[in-house]
């Protein structure tokens, strides 16, 4: 197991802002934090069929007024829109590549004119009642970064893009002769005067992101490999805001509970930064053992299917050598931008078996963080000023889209 931490790095366009804050030493003093709990109020779902019998829900978004709940099911190429009470307003299930159809949808976003859906090929915009407005394709395949195709994350003004290069896992792991990948450029891509331009606006630290294992000495012959994400990764996190076209970068590998947030525009200008600290959480033995057990099982299965079986003891040794195990744990494990304009950050901290999230207003440099305690089995995806929305599964694995009311926790409660 490894536990090395490396300083995050930023492209020249925002280097000054980052290092001024980082070199200041300790994190900014954090004012007193208010704590919120939640109670269930709305739930959409059906275990016995019908429109509310959800499959694999990957995204839930809520309109700013809280009256429309957007649910994305990528494997069905389906977007459905609901009232909080569970009445269906719109249902679009269109797998395909034609106008208004989806090729593996990735995210859904409400906007003043209706909503948009991003899939692996394009951005599609609809009115509130589901009428197709326009479609913007991804950059042509010939537009690449050092031969690697681009993965657009945002559509910017004048139909430009914020994108990252799609690096194959074998390349990122260093299995093709180069060193393992430790940074990834964030690119602003746009067409100007019949030609394409591409500028690096930030460099993301992606060390400790991937867990990659294969037999020693193997090259390109058919063999087994295990390539997945590190469960305790502390690489840079990002939130891509479709409303503004801006990107929020969260640096979390300081090793002391600190978080550095930067918001940058597509041209690469830093418009907000803040550094603060949350409660450091020590690496728990049961968390580490659980990760080792899961990946050992996956490795044994992969090697057996490839006809080159590895014993569980051998597999465990390989996993232990490749697993990144920082102590204390990374300051945050997930960052999400909400409809309120706030950032929500999930941590490894738990209180009374509830998962601790922190929220902060983008652009805010002084106000206290808000702490929200959420049930372990609830995946938060969006929030309004009064509710947090997400997905839970019951004991049978049935998915429900749930809205939980935010309640201020008092000292006595």
Short mmCIF file of C-alpha atoms in Angstrom, two decimals:
data_model
loop_
_atom_site.label_atom_id
_atom_site.label_comp_id
_atom_site.label_asym_id
_atom_site.label_seq_id
_atom_site.Cartn_x
_atom_site.Cartn_y
_atom_site.Cartn_z
CA UNK A 1 0.00 0.00 0.00
CA UNK A 2 1.12 3.53 -0.68
CA UNK A 3 0.32 6.72 1.19
CA UNK A 4 2.42 9.39 -0.52
CA UNK A 5 0.85 12.80 -1.11
CA UNK A 6 1.92 15.26 -3.76
CA UNK A 7 1.26 18.97 -4.10
CA UNK A 8 -1.46 19.91 -6.57
CA UNK A 9 -0.37 21.85 -9.64
CA UNK A 10 -2.19 24.44 -11.67
CA UNK A 11 -1.58 25.78 -15.16
CA UNK A 12 0.12 29.12 -15.63
CA UNK A 13 -3.16 30.96 -16.12
CA UNK A 14 -4.12 30.47 -12.47
CA UNK A 15 -0.80 29.69 -10.82
CA UNK A 16 -0.48 33.02 -9.04
CA UNK A 17 -3.87 32.86 -7.39
CA UNK A 18 -3.30 29.30 -6.24
CA UNK A 19 0.14 29.74 -4.79
CA UNK A 20 -0.70 33.00 -3.01
CA UNK A 21 -3.36 31.15 -1.07
CA UNK A 22 -1.48 27.90 -0.64
CA UNK A 23 1.75 29.43 0.58
CA UNK A 24 -0.08 31.39 3.22
CA UNK A 25 0.24 28.38 5.49
CA UNK A 26 -2.74 27.33 7.58
CA UNK A 27 -6.26 27.27 6.21
CA UNK A 28 -8.53 30.24 6.74
CA UNK A 29 -10.24 30.23 10.14
CA UNK A 30 -13.67 28.67 9.69
CA UNK A 31 -16.53 30.45 11.52
CA UNK A 32 -18.90 28.47 13.69
CA UNK A 33 -20.63 25.80 11.64
CA UNK A 34 -24.38 25.20 11.76
CA UNK A 35 -25.58 21.59 11.57
CA UNK A 36 -28.61 20.38 9.66
CA UNK A 37 -30.38 17.02 9.63
CA UNK A 38 -33.05 15.83 7.21
CA UNK A 39 -36.41 14.10 7.36
CA UNK A 40 -38.04 12.31 4.41
CA UNK A 41 -40.90 14.26 2.82
CA UNK A 42 -41.14 13.32 -0.86
CA UNK A 43 -40.52 9.97 -2.53
CA UNK A 44 -41.01 8.87 -6.14
CA UNK A 45 -40.72 5.19 -6.98
CA UNK A 46 -42.62 1.97 -7.54
CA UNK A 47 -41.49 -1.58 -6.95
CA UNK A 48 -44.27 -3.07 -9.10
CA UNK A 49 -43.84 -1.42 -12.50
CA UNK A 50 -45.09 1.71 -14.18
CA UNK A 51 -43.30 4.99 -14.98
CA UNK A 52 -41.93 5.29 -11.45
CA UNK A 53 -40.25 1.87 -11.53
CA UNK A 54 -36.77 3.28 -11.91
CA UNK A 55 -33.81 1.28 -13.17
CA UNK A 56 -30.27 2.62 -12.67
CA UNK A 57 -30.74 6.30 -11.73
CA UNK A 58 -27.49 8.20 -12.30
CA UNK A 59 -28.63 11.79 -11.85
CA UNK A 60 -31.37 13.81 -10.17
CA UNK A 61 -31.73 17.55 -10.69
CA UNK A 62 -34.35 20.01 -9.46
CA UNK A 63 -35.58 23.23 -11.07
CA UNK A 64 -34.68 26.39 -9.11
CA UNK A 65 -38.28 26.75 -7.88
CA UNK A 66 -38.28 23.16 -6.61
CA UNK A 67 -41.37 22.25 -8.66
CA UNK A 68 -39.80 19.96 -11.28
CA UNK A 69 -37.63 16.93 -10.50
CA UNK A 70 -35.52 15.59 -13.40
CA UNK A 71 -34.48 11.92 -13.28
CA UNK A 72 -31.85 10.41 -15.61
CA UNK A 73 -31.61 6.67 -16.33
CA UNK A 74 -28.69 6.21 -18.75
CA UNK A 75 -29.15 2.54 -19.62
CA UNK A 76 -32.71 3.23 -20.74
CA UNK A 77 -31.72 6.50 -22.44
CA UNK A 78 -34.55 7.99 -20.40
CA UNK A 79 -35.24 11.39 -18.88
CA UNK A 80 -38.40 11.78 -16.83
CA UNK A 81 -39.73 14.90 -15.10
CA UNK A 82 -41.89 14.79 -11.99
CA UNK A 83 -43.58 16.96 -9.43
CA UNK A 84 -42.20 16.50 -5.91
CA UNK A 85 -45.45 14.71 -5.04
CA UNK A 86 -44.79 12.06 -7.70
CA UNK A 87 -46.94 13.15 -10.65
CA UNK A 88 -45.18 12.61 -13.97
CA UNK A 89 -44.91 15.68 -16.19
CA UNK A 90 -42.73 14.40 -19.02
CA UNK A 91 -41.17 11.11 -20.10
CA UNK A 92 -38.57 10.90 -22.88
CA UNK A 93 -37.05 7.48 -23.60
CA UNK A 94 -35.22 7.68 -26.92
CA UNK A 95 -32.10 5.55 -27.39
CA UNK A 96 -30.41 6.32 -30.67
CA UNK A 97 -28.50 8.94 -32.60
CA UNK A 98 -31.30 10.82 -34.33
CA UNK A 99 -32.63 14.27 -33.38
CA UNK A 100 -33.80 14.31 -29.78
CA UNK A 101 -32.42 10.82 -29.12
CA UNK A 102 -29.69 9.86 -26.63
CA UNK A 103 -26.52 7.83 -26.97
CA UNK A 104 -25.75 6.95 -23.32
CA UNK A 105 -26.90 10.15 -21.58
CA UNK A 106 -24.45 11.45 -18.97
CA UNK A 107 -26.25 14.33 -17.23
CA UNK A 108 -29.47 16.33 -17.28
CA UNK A 109 -29.64 20.01 -16.37
CA UNK A 110 -32.66 22.33 -16.02
CA UNK A 111 -32.34 25.81 -17.49
CA UNK A 112 -34.68 28.83 -17.92
CA UNK A 113 -35.89 27.60 -21.33
CA UNK A 114 -36.37 23.96 -20.34
CA UNK A 115 -33.56 21.46 -19.86
CA UNK A 116 -30.52 19.97 -21.58
CA UNK A 117 -29.14 16.45 -21.83
CA UNK A 118 -25.49 15.64 -22.45
CA UNK A 119 -24.65 12.25 -23.90
CA UNK A 120 -21.44 10.77 -25.24
CA UNK A 121 -21.89 12.46 -28.63
CA UNK A 122 -23.59 15.83 -28.10
CA UNK A 123 -25.60 18.32 -26.07
CA UNK A 124 -29.38 18.39 -26.71
CA UNK A 125 -31.71 21.16 -25.55
CA UNK A 126 -35.46 20.82 -24.95
CA UNK A 127 -38.33 23.10 -23.96
CA UNK A 128 -40.20 22.53 -20.69
CA UNK A 129 -42.73 20.35 -22.54
CA UNK A 130 -40.06 18.22 -24.25
CA UNK A 131 -39.93 19.88 -27.65
CA UNK A 132 -36.48 19.71 -29.27
CA UNK A 133 -34.80 23.12 -29.45
CA UNK A 134 -31.31 22.43 -30.78
CA UNK A 135 -28.43 19.97 -30.78
CA UNK A 136 -24.74 20.79 -30.46
CA UNK A 137 -22.39 17.92 -31.44
CA UNK A 138 -19.09 17.24 -29.72
CA UNK A 139 -15.93 18.47 -31.45
CA UNK A 140 -14.99 16.42 -34.54
CA UNK A 141 -12.93 13.27 -33.79
CA UNK A 142 -10.00 14.83 -35.64
CA UNK A 143 -9.73 17.46 -32.89
CA UNK A 144 -7.59 15.76 -30.28
CA UNK A 145 -4.97 16.39 -27.61
CA UNK A 146 -1.71 14.67 -28.54
CA UNK A 147 -3.70 12.03 -30.38
CA UNK A 148 -6.21 11.41 -27.60
CA UNK A 149 -9.85 12.18 -28.29
CA UNK A 150 -11.60 14.83 -26.23
CA UNK A 151 -14.28 14.34 -23.58
CA UNK A 152 -16.37 17.55 -23.39
CA UNK A 153 -17.57 18.40 -19.90
CA UNK A 154 -19.20 21.76 -20.57
CA UNK A 155 -20.69 23.71 -23.42
CA UNK A 156 -19.56 27.33 -23.21
CA UNK A 157 -20.71 30.50 -24.95
CA UNK A 158 -20.59 30.42 -28.76
CA UNK A 159 -20.72 26.61 -28.55
CA UNK A 160 -17.19 26.17 -27.28
CA UNK A 161 -16.29 23.39 -24.86
CA UNK A 162 -14.43 22.70 -21.66
CA UNK A 163 -12.94 19.24 -22.11
CA UNK A 164 -10.36 16.75 -20.90
CA UNK A 165 -8.47 14.24 -23.05
CA UNK A 166 -9.72 10.65 -22.85
CA UNK A 167 -6.60 8.77 -21.76
CA UNK A 168 -6.86 4.96 -22.05
CA UNK A 169 -6.31 3.10 -18.81
CA UNK A 170 -3.26 1.28 -20.14
CA UNK A 171 -1.61 4.62 -20.94
CA UNK A 172 -2.57 6.19 -17.61
CA UNK A 173 -1.11 3.20 -15.78
CA UNK A 174 2.22 3.52 -17.60
CA UNK A 175 1.83 0.16 -19.33
CA UNK A 176 2.71 1.49 -22.79
CA UNK A 177 6.26 2.60 -22.03
CA UNK A 178 5.64 6.07 -20.61
CA UNK A 179 5.50 7.03 -16.95
CA UNK A 180 2.15 6.66 -15.16
CA UNK A 181 -0.12 9.64 -15.67
CA UNK A 182 0.09 12.16 -12.84
CA UNK A 183 -1.64 15.21 -14.33
CA UNK A 184 -4.41 15.92 -16.81
CA UNK A 185 -4.97 19.17 -18.73
CA UNK A 186 -8.29 20.97 -18.59
CA UNK A 187 -8.88 22.41 -22.04
CA UNK A 188 -10.93 25.23 -23.54
CA UNK A 189 -11.78 24.15 -27.09
CA UNK A 190 -13.56 26.32 -29.65
CA UNK A 191 -13.94 26.93 -33.37
CA UNK A 192 -12.77 30.33 -34.61
CA UNK A 193 -12.65 31.47 -38.23
CA UNK A 194 -12.96 27.95 -39.64
CA UNK A 195 -10.24 26.55 -37.41
CA UNK A 196 -10.14 24.99 -33.97
CA UNK A 197 -8.18 26.41 -31.04
CA UNK A 198 -7.31 24.66 -27.81
CA UNK A 199 -5.94 26.27 -24.63
CA UNK A 200 -4.94 24.63 -21.37
CA UNK A 201 -6.72 26.51 -18.58
CA UNK A 202 -5.71 24.24 -15.68
CA UNK A 203 -3.74 21.12 -14.91
CA UNK A 204 -5.44 18.60 -12.66
CA UNK A 205 -3.51 16.42 -10.25
CA UNK A 206 -4.64 12.85 -10.98
CA UNK A 207 -2.01 10.98 -8.98
CA UNK A 208 -3.53 8.29 -6.79
CA UNK A 209 -6.70 8.21 -8.93
CA UNK A 210 -6.35 4.79 -10.57
CA UNK A 211 -5.78 1.33 -9.20
CA UNK A 212 -4.10 -0.75 -11.91
CA UNK A 213 -2.79 -4.31 -11.58
CA UNK A 214 -1.65 -6.88 -14.15
CA UNK A 215 0.76 -9.83 -14.10
CA UNK A 216 4.40 -8.92 -13.83
CA UNK A 217 6.17 -8.90 -17.18
CA UNK A 218 3.00 -8.95 -19.28
CA UNK A 219 2.98 -6.81 -22.39
CA UNK A 220 0.29 -6.84 -25.06
CA UNK A 221 -0.55 -10.54 -25.08
CA UNK A 222 -4.02 -11.50 -23.91
CA UNK A 223 -3.99 -11.61 -20.15
CA UNK A 224 -5.99 -10.40 -17.19
CA UNK A 225 -5.84 -6.97 -15.66
CA UNK A 226 -7.63 -5.02 -12.95
CA UNK A 227 -8.05 -1.35 -13.69
CA UNK A 228 -10.44 0.71 -11.57
CA UNK A 229 -10.54 3.75 -9.32
CA UNK A 230 -8.71 4.03 -6.03
CA UNK A 231 -11.38 3.95 -3.27
CA UNK A 232 -9.40 6.40 -1.09
CA UNK A 233 -8.15 8.66 -3.89
CA UNK A 234 -7.11 12.24 -3.18
CA UNK A 235 -6.80 13.48 -6.77
CA UNK A 236 -8.33 16.82 -7.75
CA UNK A 237 -12.12 16.90 -7.91
CA UNK A 238 -14.08 19.04 -10.35
CA UNK A 239 -17.57 20.45 -10.76
CA UNK A 240 -18.55 21.68 -14.22
CA UNK A 241 -21.32 24.29 -14.04
CA UNK A 242 -23.46 24.33 -17.22
CA UNK A 243 -25.20 27.58 -16.24
CA UNK A 244 -22.05 29.73 -16.08
CA UNK A 245 -19.61 27.59 -18.06
CA UNK A 246 -17.19 27.78 -15.12
CA UNK A 247 -15.26 24.98 -13.45
CA UNK A 248 -14.69 24.52 -9.72
CA UNK A 249 -11.53 22.59 -8.81
CA UNK A 250 -11.13 21.07 -5.35
CA UNK A 251 -7.60 20.26 -4.18
CA UNK A 252 -7.79 17.77 -1.31
CA UNK A 253 -4.38 16.12 -0.94
CA UNK A 254 -2.88 18.31 1.79
CA UNK A 255 -3.11 15.59 4.45
CA UNK A 256 -4.51 17.78 7.24
CA UNK A 257 -8.21 18.09 6.43
CA UNK A 258 -7.66 21.17 4.26
CA UNK A 259 -9.57 21.88 1.04
CA UNK A 260 -8.58 24.43 -1.59
CA UNK A 261 -11.39 25.54 -3.91
CA UNK A 262 -10.85 27.47 -7.14
CA UNK A 263 -13.46 28.63 -9.62
CA UNK A 264 -12.15 29.41 -13.09
CA UNK A 265 -13.76 30.67 -16.28
CA UNK A 266 -13.25 29.04 -19.72
CA UNK A 267 -10.53 31.60 -20.59
CA UNK A 268 -8.68 30.49 -17.43
CA UNK A 269 -9.38 33.43 -15.09
CA UNK A 270 -9.72 32.69 -11.39
CA UNK A 271 -12.83 34.41 -10.03
CA UNK A 272 -12.99 32.80 -6.59
CA UNK A 273 -10.76 30.85 -4.26
CA UNK A 274 -11.04 29.72 -0.68
CA UNK A 275 -9.16 27.35 1.56
CA UNK A 276 -10.53 25.90 4.78
CA UNK A 277 -10.27 22.76 6.87
CA UNK A 278 -12.70 20.12 8.06
CA UNK A 279 -12.22 17.52 10.76
CA UNK A 280 -9.44 15.09 9.72
CA UNK A 281 -10.55 11.45 9.74
CA UNK A 282 -8.12 8.63 10.47
CA UNK A 283 -7.98 5.59 8.23
CA UNK A 284 -10.09 2.93 9.94
CA UNK A 285 -8.80 -0.67 9.74
CA UNK A 286 -12.23 -1.99 8.73
CA UNK A 287 -12.42 0.48 5.83
CA UNK A 288 -9.02 -0.61 4.55
CA UNK A 289 -9.76 -4.30 5.02
CA UNK A 290 -13.07 -3.97 3.21
CA UNK A 291 -11.39 -2.35 0.20
CA UNK A 292 -8.68 -5.03 0.09
CA UNK A 293 -11.29 -7.78 0.24
CA UNK A 294 -13.42 -6.33 -2.57
CA UNK A 295 -10.53 -5.79 -4.97
CA UNK A 296 -8.94 -9.14 -4.16
CA UNK A 297 -12.19 -10.83 -5.14
CA UNK A 298 -12.32 -8.88 -8.40
CA UNK A 299 -8.71 -9.72 -9.22
CA UNK A 300 -9.18 -13.44 -8.53
CA UNK A 301 -12.27 -13.49 -10.75
CA UNK A 302 -10.52 -11.63 -13.59
CA UNK A 303 -7.50 -13.91 -13.55
CA UNK A 304 -9.65 -17.05 -13.42
CA UNK A 305 -11.77 -15.93 -16.38
CA UNK A 306 -8.58 -15.27 -18.35
CA UNK A 307 -7.34 -18.80 -17.69
CA UNK A 308 -4.45 -17.56 -15.55
CA UNK A 309 -5.86 -18.04 -12.04
CA UNK A 310 -4.26 -16.25 -9.12
CA UNK A 311 -4.74 -17.54 -5.60
CA UNK A 312 -6.51 -15.34 -3.08
CA UNK A 313 -3.28 -14.93 -1.12
CA UNK A 314 -1.38 -13.84 -4.23
CA UNK A 315 -4.21 -11.55 -5.23
CA UNK A 316 -4.32 -9.93 -1.81
CA UNK A 317 -0.59 -9.21 -1.94
CA UNK A 318 -0.98 -7.56 -5.36
CA UNK A 319 -3.89 -5.43 -4.14
CA UNK A 320 -2.06 -4.35 -0.98
CA UNK A 321 0.92 -3.24 -3.07
CA UNK A 322 -1.24 -1.19 -5.46
CA UNK A 323 -3.80 0.27 -3.05
CA UNK A 324 -3.41 3.91 -2.04
CA UNK A 325 -4.10 4.21 1.69
CA UNK A 326 -3.57 7.75 3.05
CA UNK A 327 -3.85 8.44 6.76
CA UNK A 328 -5.60 10.69 7.55
CA UNK A 329 -8.11 10.15 4.80
CA UNK A 330 -8.70 12.77 2.07
CA UNK A 331 -10.58 15.81 3.34
CA UNK A 332 -13.52 15.26 0.97
CA UNK A 333 -14.56 12.33 -1.19
CA UNK A 334 -17.11 13.96 -3.48
CA UNK A 335 -18.04 17.49 -4.64
CA UNK A 336 -21.36 18.44 -6.18
CA UNK A 337 -22.78 21.76 -7.35
CA UNK A 338 -26.42 22.26 -6.42
CA UNK A 339 -29.32 24.24 -7.89
CA UNK A 340 -28.92 26.77 -5.07
CA UNK A 341 -25.46 27.69 -6.37
CA UNK A 342 -23.81 26.08 -3.34
CA UNK A 343 -21.14 23.40 -3.36
CA UNK A 344 -21.83 20.28 -1.32
CA UNK A 345 -18.87 18.18 -0.21
CA UNK A 346 -19.16 14.66 1.18
CA UNK A 347 -16.53 13.65 3.73
CA UNK A 348 -15.43 10.42 5.39
CA UNK A 349 -16.71 11.75 8.72
CA UNK A 350 -19.73 10.15 10.38
CA UNK A 351 -21.92 11.33 13.27
CA UNK A 352 -24.44 8.94 14.82
CA UNK A 353 -24.14 6.68 11.74
CA UNK A 354 -24.95 9.65 9.47
CA UNK A 355 -22.61 10.81 6.70
CA UNK A 356 -21.26 14.35 7.11
CA UNK A 357 -21.50 16.79 4.20
CA UNK A 358 -20.36 20.41 4.20
CA UNK A 359 -21.87 23.15 2.05
CA UNK A 360 -20.41 26.48 1.00
CA UNK A 361 -21.67 29.26 -1.24
CA UNK A 362 -19.63 29.79 -4.38
CA UNK A 363 -18.03 33.20 -4.26
CA UNK A 364 -18.30 33.34 -0.47
CA UNK A 365 -14.98 34.06 1.27
CA UNK A 366 -16.08 34.55 4.88
CA UNK A 367 -19.34 32.83 5.84
CA UNK A 368 -19.42 29.67 7.91
CA UNK A 369 -19.71 26.29 6.31
CA UNK A 370 -23.00 24.50 6.85
CA UNK A 371 -22.85 20.88 7.97
CA UNK A 372 -25.54 18.45 6.77
CA UNK A 373 -25.98 14.93 8.16
CA UNK A 374 -27.44 12.45 5.66
CA UNK A 375 -28.36 8.75 5.90
CA UNK A 376 -25.66 6.34 4.75
CA UNK A 377 -27.76 4.78 1.99
CA UNK A 378 -28.87 8.11 0.49
CA UNK A 379 -27.00 9.51 -2.54
CA UNK A 380 -27.43 13.29 -2.57
CA UNK A 381 -27.67 14.73 -6.09
CA UNK A 382 -29.26 18.19 -5.81
CA UNK A 383 -30.60 20.65 -3.26
CA UNK A 384 -33.01 23.55 -2.97
CA UNK A 385 -33.09 25.98 -0.02
CA UNK A 386 -35.49 23.62 1.79
CA UNK A 387 -34.77 20.08 0.55
CA UNK A 388 -31.99 17.79 -0.56
CA UNK A 389 -32.84 15.37 -3.37
CA UNK A 390 -31.19 12.09 -4.25
CA UNK A 391 -31.59 8.34 -4.58
CA UNK A 392 -32.05 5.59 -2.04
CA UNK A 393 -32.51 1.85 -2.50
CA UNK A 394 -34.62 -0.40 -0.33
CA UNK A 395 -33.61 -3.85 0.93
CA UNK A 396 -34.68 -5.39 -2.39
CA UNK A 397 -32.58 -2.96 -4.43
CA UNK A 398 -35.55 -0.91 -5.70
CA UNK A 399 -34.54 2.70 -6.45
CA UNK A 400 -36.51 5.66 -5.10
CA UNK A 401 -35.99 9.34 -5.88
CA UNK A 402 -36.31 11.03 -2.52
CA UNK A 403 -36.63 14.59 -1.29
CA UNK A 404 -35.56 15.11 2.32
CA UNK A 405 -36.49 18.27 4.19
CA UNK A 406 -33.63 20.21 5.80
CA UNK A 407 -34.09 20.84 9.53
CA UNK A 408 -31.73 22.90 11.70
CA UNK A 409 -30.26 20.76 14.45
CA UNK A 410 -30.41 22.32 17.89
CA UNK A 411 -27.96 21.66 20.72
CA UNK A 412 -30.58 19.53 22.47
CA UNK A 413 -31.42 17.58 19.29
#
